Structures are given as structure tokens and as C-alpha cells.
PDB file of C-alpha atoms in Angstrom:
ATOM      1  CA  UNK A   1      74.125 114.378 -51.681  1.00 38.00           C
ATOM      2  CA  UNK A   2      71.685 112.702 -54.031  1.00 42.00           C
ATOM      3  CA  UNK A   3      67.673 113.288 -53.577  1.00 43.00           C
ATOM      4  CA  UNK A   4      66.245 110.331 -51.976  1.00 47.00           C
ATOM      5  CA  UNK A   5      62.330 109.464 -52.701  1.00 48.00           C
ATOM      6  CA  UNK A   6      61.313 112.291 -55.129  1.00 49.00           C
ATOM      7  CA  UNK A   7      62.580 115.498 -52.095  1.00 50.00           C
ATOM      8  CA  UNK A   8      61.309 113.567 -49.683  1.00 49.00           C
ATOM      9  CA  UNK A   9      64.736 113.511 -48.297  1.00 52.00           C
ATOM     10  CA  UNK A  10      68.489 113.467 -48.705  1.00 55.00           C
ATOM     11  CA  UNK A  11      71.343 110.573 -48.625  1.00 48.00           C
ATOM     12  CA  UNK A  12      75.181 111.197 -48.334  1.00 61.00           C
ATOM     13  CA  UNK A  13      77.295 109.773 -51.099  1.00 64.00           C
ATOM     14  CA  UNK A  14      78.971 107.658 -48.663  1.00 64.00           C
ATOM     15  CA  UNK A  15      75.463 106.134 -47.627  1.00 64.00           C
ATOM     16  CA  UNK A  16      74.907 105.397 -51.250  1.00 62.00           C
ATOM     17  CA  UNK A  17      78.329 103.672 -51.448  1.00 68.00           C
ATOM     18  CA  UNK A  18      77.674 101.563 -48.372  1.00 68.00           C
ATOM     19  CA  UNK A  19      74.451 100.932 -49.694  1.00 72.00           C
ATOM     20  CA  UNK A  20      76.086  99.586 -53.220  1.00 72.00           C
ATOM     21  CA  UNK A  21      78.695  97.616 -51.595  1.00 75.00           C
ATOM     22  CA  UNK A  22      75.804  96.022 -49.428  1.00 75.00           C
ATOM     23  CA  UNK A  23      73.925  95.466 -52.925  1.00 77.00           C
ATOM     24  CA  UNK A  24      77.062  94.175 -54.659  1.00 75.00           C
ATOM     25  CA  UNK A  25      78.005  91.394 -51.983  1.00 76.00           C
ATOM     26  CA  UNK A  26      74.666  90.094 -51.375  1.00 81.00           C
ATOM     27  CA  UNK A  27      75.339  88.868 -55.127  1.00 86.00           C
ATOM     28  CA  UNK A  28      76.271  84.808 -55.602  1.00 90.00           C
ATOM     29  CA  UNK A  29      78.266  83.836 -53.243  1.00 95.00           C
ATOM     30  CA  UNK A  30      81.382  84.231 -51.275  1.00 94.00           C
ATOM     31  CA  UNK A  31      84.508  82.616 -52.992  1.00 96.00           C
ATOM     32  CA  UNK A  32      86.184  79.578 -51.279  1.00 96.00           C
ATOM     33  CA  UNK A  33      89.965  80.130 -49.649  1.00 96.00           C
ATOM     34  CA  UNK A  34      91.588  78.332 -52.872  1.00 95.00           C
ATOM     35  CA  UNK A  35      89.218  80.389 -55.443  1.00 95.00           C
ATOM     36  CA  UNK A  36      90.379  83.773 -53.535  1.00 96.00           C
ATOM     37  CA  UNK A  37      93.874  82.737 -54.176  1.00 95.00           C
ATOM     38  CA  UNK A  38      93.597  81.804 -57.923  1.00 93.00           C
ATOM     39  CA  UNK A  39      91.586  84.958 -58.752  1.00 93.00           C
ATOM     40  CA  UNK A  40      94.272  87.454 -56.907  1.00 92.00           C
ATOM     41  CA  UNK A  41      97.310  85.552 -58.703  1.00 91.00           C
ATOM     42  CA  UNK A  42      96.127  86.830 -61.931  1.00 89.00           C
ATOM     43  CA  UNK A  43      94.560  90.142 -60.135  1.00 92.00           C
ATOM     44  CA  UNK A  44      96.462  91.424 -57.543  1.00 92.00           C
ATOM     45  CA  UNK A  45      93.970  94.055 -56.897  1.00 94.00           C
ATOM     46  CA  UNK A  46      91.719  92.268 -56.721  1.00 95.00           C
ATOM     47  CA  UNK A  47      89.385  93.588 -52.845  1.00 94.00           C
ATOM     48  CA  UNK A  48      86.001  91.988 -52.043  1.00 92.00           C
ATOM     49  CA  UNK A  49      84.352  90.042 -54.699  1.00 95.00           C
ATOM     50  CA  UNK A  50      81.177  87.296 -54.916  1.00 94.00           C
ATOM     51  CA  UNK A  51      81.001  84.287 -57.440  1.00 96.00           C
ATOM     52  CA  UNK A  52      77.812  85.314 -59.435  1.00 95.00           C
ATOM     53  CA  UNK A  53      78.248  82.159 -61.399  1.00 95.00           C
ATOM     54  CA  UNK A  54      80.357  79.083 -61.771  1.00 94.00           C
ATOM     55  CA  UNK A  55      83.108  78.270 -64.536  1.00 94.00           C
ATOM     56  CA  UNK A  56      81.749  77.986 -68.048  1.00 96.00           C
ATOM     57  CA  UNK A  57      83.340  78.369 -71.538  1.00 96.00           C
ATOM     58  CA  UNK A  58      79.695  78.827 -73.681  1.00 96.00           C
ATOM     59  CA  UNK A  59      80.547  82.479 -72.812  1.00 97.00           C
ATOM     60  CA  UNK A  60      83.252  85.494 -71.946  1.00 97.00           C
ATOM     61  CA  UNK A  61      82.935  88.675 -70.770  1.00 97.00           C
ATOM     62  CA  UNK A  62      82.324  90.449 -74.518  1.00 97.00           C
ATOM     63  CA  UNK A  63      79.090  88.020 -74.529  1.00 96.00           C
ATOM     64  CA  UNK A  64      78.065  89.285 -70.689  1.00 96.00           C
ATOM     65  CA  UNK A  65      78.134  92.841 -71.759  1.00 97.00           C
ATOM     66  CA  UNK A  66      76.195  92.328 -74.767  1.00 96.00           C
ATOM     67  CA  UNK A  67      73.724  89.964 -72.499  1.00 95.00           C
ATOM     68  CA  UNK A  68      74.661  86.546 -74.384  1.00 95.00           C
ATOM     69  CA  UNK A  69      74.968  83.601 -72.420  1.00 95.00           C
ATOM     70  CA  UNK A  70      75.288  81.447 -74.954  1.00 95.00           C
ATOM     71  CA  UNK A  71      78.180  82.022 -77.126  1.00 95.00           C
ATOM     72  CA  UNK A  72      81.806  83.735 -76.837  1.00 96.00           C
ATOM     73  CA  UNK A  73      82.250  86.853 -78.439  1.00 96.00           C
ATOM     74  CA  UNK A  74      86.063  87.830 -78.991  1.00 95.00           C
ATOM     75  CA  UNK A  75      87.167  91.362 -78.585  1.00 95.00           C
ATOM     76  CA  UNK A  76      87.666  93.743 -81.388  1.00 95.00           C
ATOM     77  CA  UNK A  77      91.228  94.262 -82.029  1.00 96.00           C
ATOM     78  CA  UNK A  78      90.303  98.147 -81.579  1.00 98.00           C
ATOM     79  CA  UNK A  79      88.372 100.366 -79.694  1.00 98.00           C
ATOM     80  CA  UNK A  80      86.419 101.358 -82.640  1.00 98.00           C
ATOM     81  CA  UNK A  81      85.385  98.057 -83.186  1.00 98.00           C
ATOM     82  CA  UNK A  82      84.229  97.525 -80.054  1.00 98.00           C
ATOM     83  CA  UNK A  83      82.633 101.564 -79.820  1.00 98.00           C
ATOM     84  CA  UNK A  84      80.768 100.154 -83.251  1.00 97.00           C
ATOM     85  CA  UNK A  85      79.703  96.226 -81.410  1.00 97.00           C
ATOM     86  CA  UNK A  86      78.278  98.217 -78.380  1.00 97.00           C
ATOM     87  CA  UNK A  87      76.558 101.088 -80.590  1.00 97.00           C
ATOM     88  CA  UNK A  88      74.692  98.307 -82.483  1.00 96.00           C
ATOM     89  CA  UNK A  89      73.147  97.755 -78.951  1.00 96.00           C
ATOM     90  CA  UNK A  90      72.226 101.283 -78.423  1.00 96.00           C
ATOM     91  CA  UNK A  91      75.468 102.375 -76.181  1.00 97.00           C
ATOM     92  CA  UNK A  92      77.252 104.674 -76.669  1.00 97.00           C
ATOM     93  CA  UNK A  93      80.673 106.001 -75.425  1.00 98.00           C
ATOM     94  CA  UNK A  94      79.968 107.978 -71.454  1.00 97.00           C
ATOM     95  CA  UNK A  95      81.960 109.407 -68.981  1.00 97.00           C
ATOM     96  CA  UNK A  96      82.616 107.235 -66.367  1.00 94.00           C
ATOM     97  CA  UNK A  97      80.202 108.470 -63.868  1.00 93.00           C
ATOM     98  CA  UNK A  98      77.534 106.661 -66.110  1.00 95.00           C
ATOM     99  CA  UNK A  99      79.117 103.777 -67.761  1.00 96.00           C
ATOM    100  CA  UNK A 100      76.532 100.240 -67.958  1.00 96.00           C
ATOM    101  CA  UNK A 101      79.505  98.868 -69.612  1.00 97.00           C
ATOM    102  CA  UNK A 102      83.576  99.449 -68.885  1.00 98.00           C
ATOM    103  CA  UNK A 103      85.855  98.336 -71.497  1.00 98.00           C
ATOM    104  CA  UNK A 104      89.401  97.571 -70.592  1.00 98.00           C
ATOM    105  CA  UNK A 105      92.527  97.926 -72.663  1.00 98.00           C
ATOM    106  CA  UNK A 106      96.116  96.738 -72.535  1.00 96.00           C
ATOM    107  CA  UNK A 107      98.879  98.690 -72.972  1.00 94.00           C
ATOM    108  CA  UNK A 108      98.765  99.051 -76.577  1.00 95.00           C
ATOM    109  CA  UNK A 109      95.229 100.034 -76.675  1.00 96.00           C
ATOM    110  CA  UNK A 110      94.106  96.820 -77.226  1.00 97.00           C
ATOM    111  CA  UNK A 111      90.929  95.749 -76.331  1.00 98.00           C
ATOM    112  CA  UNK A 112      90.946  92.754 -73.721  1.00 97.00           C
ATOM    113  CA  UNK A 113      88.159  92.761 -71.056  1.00 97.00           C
ATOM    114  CA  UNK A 114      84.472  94.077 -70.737  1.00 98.00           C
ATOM    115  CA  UNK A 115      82.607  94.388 -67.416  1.00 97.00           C
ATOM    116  CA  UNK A 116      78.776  95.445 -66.810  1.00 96.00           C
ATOM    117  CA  UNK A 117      77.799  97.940 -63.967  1.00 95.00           C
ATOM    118  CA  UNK A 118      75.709  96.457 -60.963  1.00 92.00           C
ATOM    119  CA  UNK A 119      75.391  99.844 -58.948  1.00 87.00           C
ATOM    120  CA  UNK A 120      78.217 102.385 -58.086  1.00 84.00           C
ATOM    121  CA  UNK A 121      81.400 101.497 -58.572  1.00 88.00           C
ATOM    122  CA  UNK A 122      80.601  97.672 -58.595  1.00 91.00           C
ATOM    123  CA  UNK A 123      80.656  95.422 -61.622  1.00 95.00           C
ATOM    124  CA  UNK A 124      80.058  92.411 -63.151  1.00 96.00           C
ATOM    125  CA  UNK A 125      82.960  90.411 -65.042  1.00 97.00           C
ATOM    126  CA  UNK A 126      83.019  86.679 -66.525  1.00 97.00           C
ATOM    127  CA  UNK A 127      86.593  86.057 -66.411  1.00 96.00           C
ATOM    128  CA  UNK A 128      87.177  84.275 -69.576  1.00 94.00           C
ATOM    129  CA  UNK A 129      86.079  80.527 -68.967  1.00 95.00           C
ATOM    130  CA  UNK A 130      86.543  81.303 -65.403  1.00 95.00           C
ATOM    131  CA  UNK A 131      83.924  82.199 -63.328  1.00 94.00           C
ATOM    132  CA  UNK A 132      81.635  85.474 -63.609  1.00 97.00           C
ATOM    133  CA  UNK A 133      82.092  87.955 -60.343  1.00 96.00           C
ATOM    134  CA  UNK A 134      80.945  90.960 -58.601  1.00 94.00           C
ATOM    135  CA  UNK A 135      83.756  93.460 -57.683  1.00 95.00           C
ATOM    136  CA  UNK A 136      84.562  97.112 -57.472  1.00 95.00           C
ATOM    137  CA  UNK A 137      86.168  98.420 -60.876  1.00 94.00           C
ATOM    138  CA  UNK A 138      89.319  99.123 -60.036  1.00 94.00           C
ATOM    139  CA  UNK A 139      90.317  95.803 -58.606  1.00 95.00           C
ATOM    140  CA  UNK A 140      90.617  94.313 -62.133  1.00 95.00           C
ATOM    141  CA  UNK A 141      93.350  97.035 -63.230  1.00 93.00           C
ATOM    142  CA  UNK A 142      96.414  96.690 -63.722  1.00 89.00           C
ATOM    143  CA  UNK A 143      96.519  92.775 -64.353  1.00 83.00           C
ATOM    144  CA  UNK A 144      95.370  90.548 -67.191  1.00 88.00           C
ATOM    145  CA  UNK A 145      93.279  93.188 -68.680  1.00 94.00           C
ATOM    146  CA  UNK A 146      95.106  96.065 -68.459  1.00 94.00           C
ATOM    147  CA  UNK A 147      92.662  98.872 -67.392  1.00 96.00           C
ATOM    148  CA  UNK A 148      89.290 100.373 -68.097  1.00 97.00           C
ATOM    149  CA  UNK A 149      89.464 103.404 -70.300  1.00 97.00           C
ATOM    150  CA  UNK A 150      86.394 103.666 -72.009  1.00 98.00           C
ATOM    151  CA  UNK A 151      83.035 103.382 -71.134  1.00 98.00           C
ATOM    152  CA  UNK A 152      79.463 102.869 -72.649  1.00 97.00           C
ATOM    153  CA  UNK A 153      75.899 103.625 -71.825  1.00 96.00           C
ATOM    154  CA  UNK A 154      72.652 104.904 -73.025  1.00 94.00           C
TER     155      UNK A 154
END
């Protein structure tokens, strides 16, 4: 349970979870039959998600997390590079509990994907030149991006 309103009272963890999901999908806008279908070919994890914002190649998801919107920032080849990109903006590496920022890896280690918390376990991804979504973190694993093993804040 979680204080609510400086002691004025207490919320369960699974009303803050409902209340995050609520938060998350009153984002953007819910995807059309065809976009569903695209998105899950490439994540088959992939749960309940809203289009934030429409296809674009002025930025990817590197450029989200670092708030750029106009220009595409490549990954690091390593997770030192990318620990050093996201110090230089005053993160720095978190348990999960209190990541802003989850990186995700392939297999090798390899950095591939960023995404930017929204509230709970809901975040924010531009999918390449593809469009930028709300989902829950664990619906991007295990696909394109391999999955999120490190995580920044402040």
C-alpha cells in the first residue's frame, strides 16, 4: 500500500495499477485492426497499446529517451556507451522499480531499443520510423529488441 494525499489515506497496489493502465490508455489513440496486426508480427507480446504519435523517421527511440524530436540517435554498440549518453543527461543506472528510461538488449548484449516510463509499468517507445506507443514493458520482450535489462533514472 502506498500513502495517498500526504496520510490522508491509503491505496492498494492494485488500485495504483488500474489507475496507471487507465492513465496509459487514455494516451493517443487506439490502433486500427491492420496497425494491431503489423505491430504484433514483429512483437508477439505485444497486450494493450495506444498510438501516441504517427510514423516519422526525423526520430527513434534513442532520440525519445533523450527528449529529441528532431533527429535519430543510433544506439551505442555497448551498454557503457549508452550508461555514459544517458549520464550526460543526469541518469543514472536504477533498479527497475524506478527506471524513467529502460534500455533493451539483444542477445549479445547489444544495445537495440530505449523506452521512457509513463507511470507503473507503462512506457513509451518510438518504434524505429514506425510509430511511437504506449504499452506495458514487458510486451516489447522477447522480439526485435531483445529485452530490457538495464535501467536509468535520477
Amino acid at each position: 500500500y502506498k500513502n495517498l494525499a500526504a496520510g490522508k489515506g491509503f491505496v492498494s497496489n492494485a488500485t495504483l495499477a488500474a489507475m496507471d493502465r487507465a492513465r496509459a490508455l487514455s494516451m493517443g489513440r487506439a490502433p486500427t485492426a491492420e496497425e494491431i496486426a503489423s505491430l504484433k508480427a514483429d512483437f508477439p507480446r505485444l497486450g494493450e497499446f495506444r498510438i501516441t504519435a504517427g510514423e516519422t523517421s526525423n526520430y527513434n527511440c534513442i532520440s525519445w529517451s533523450c527528449g529529441v524530436t528532431d533527429g535519430w540517435i543510433d544506439p551505442a554498440p555497448t551498454v557503457r556507451m549508452m550508461d555514459n549518453l544517458y549520464g550526460g543527461l543526469g541518469l543514472g543506472v536504477v533498479p527497475r522499480s524506478q527506471a524513467q528510461v529502460a534500455l533493451f538488449v539483444d542477445s549479445s548484449g547489444v544495445p537495440q531499443h530505449a523506452a521512457v516510463r509513463v507511470g507503473g509499468g507503462w512506457y513509451e517507445s518510438k518504434l524505429g520510423a514506425s510509430y511511437r506507443i504506449v504499452h506495458k514493458l514487458g510486451d516489447l520482450e522477447g522480439g526485435l529488441y531483445g529485452d530490457a535489462e538495464r535501467f536509468y533514472g535520477k
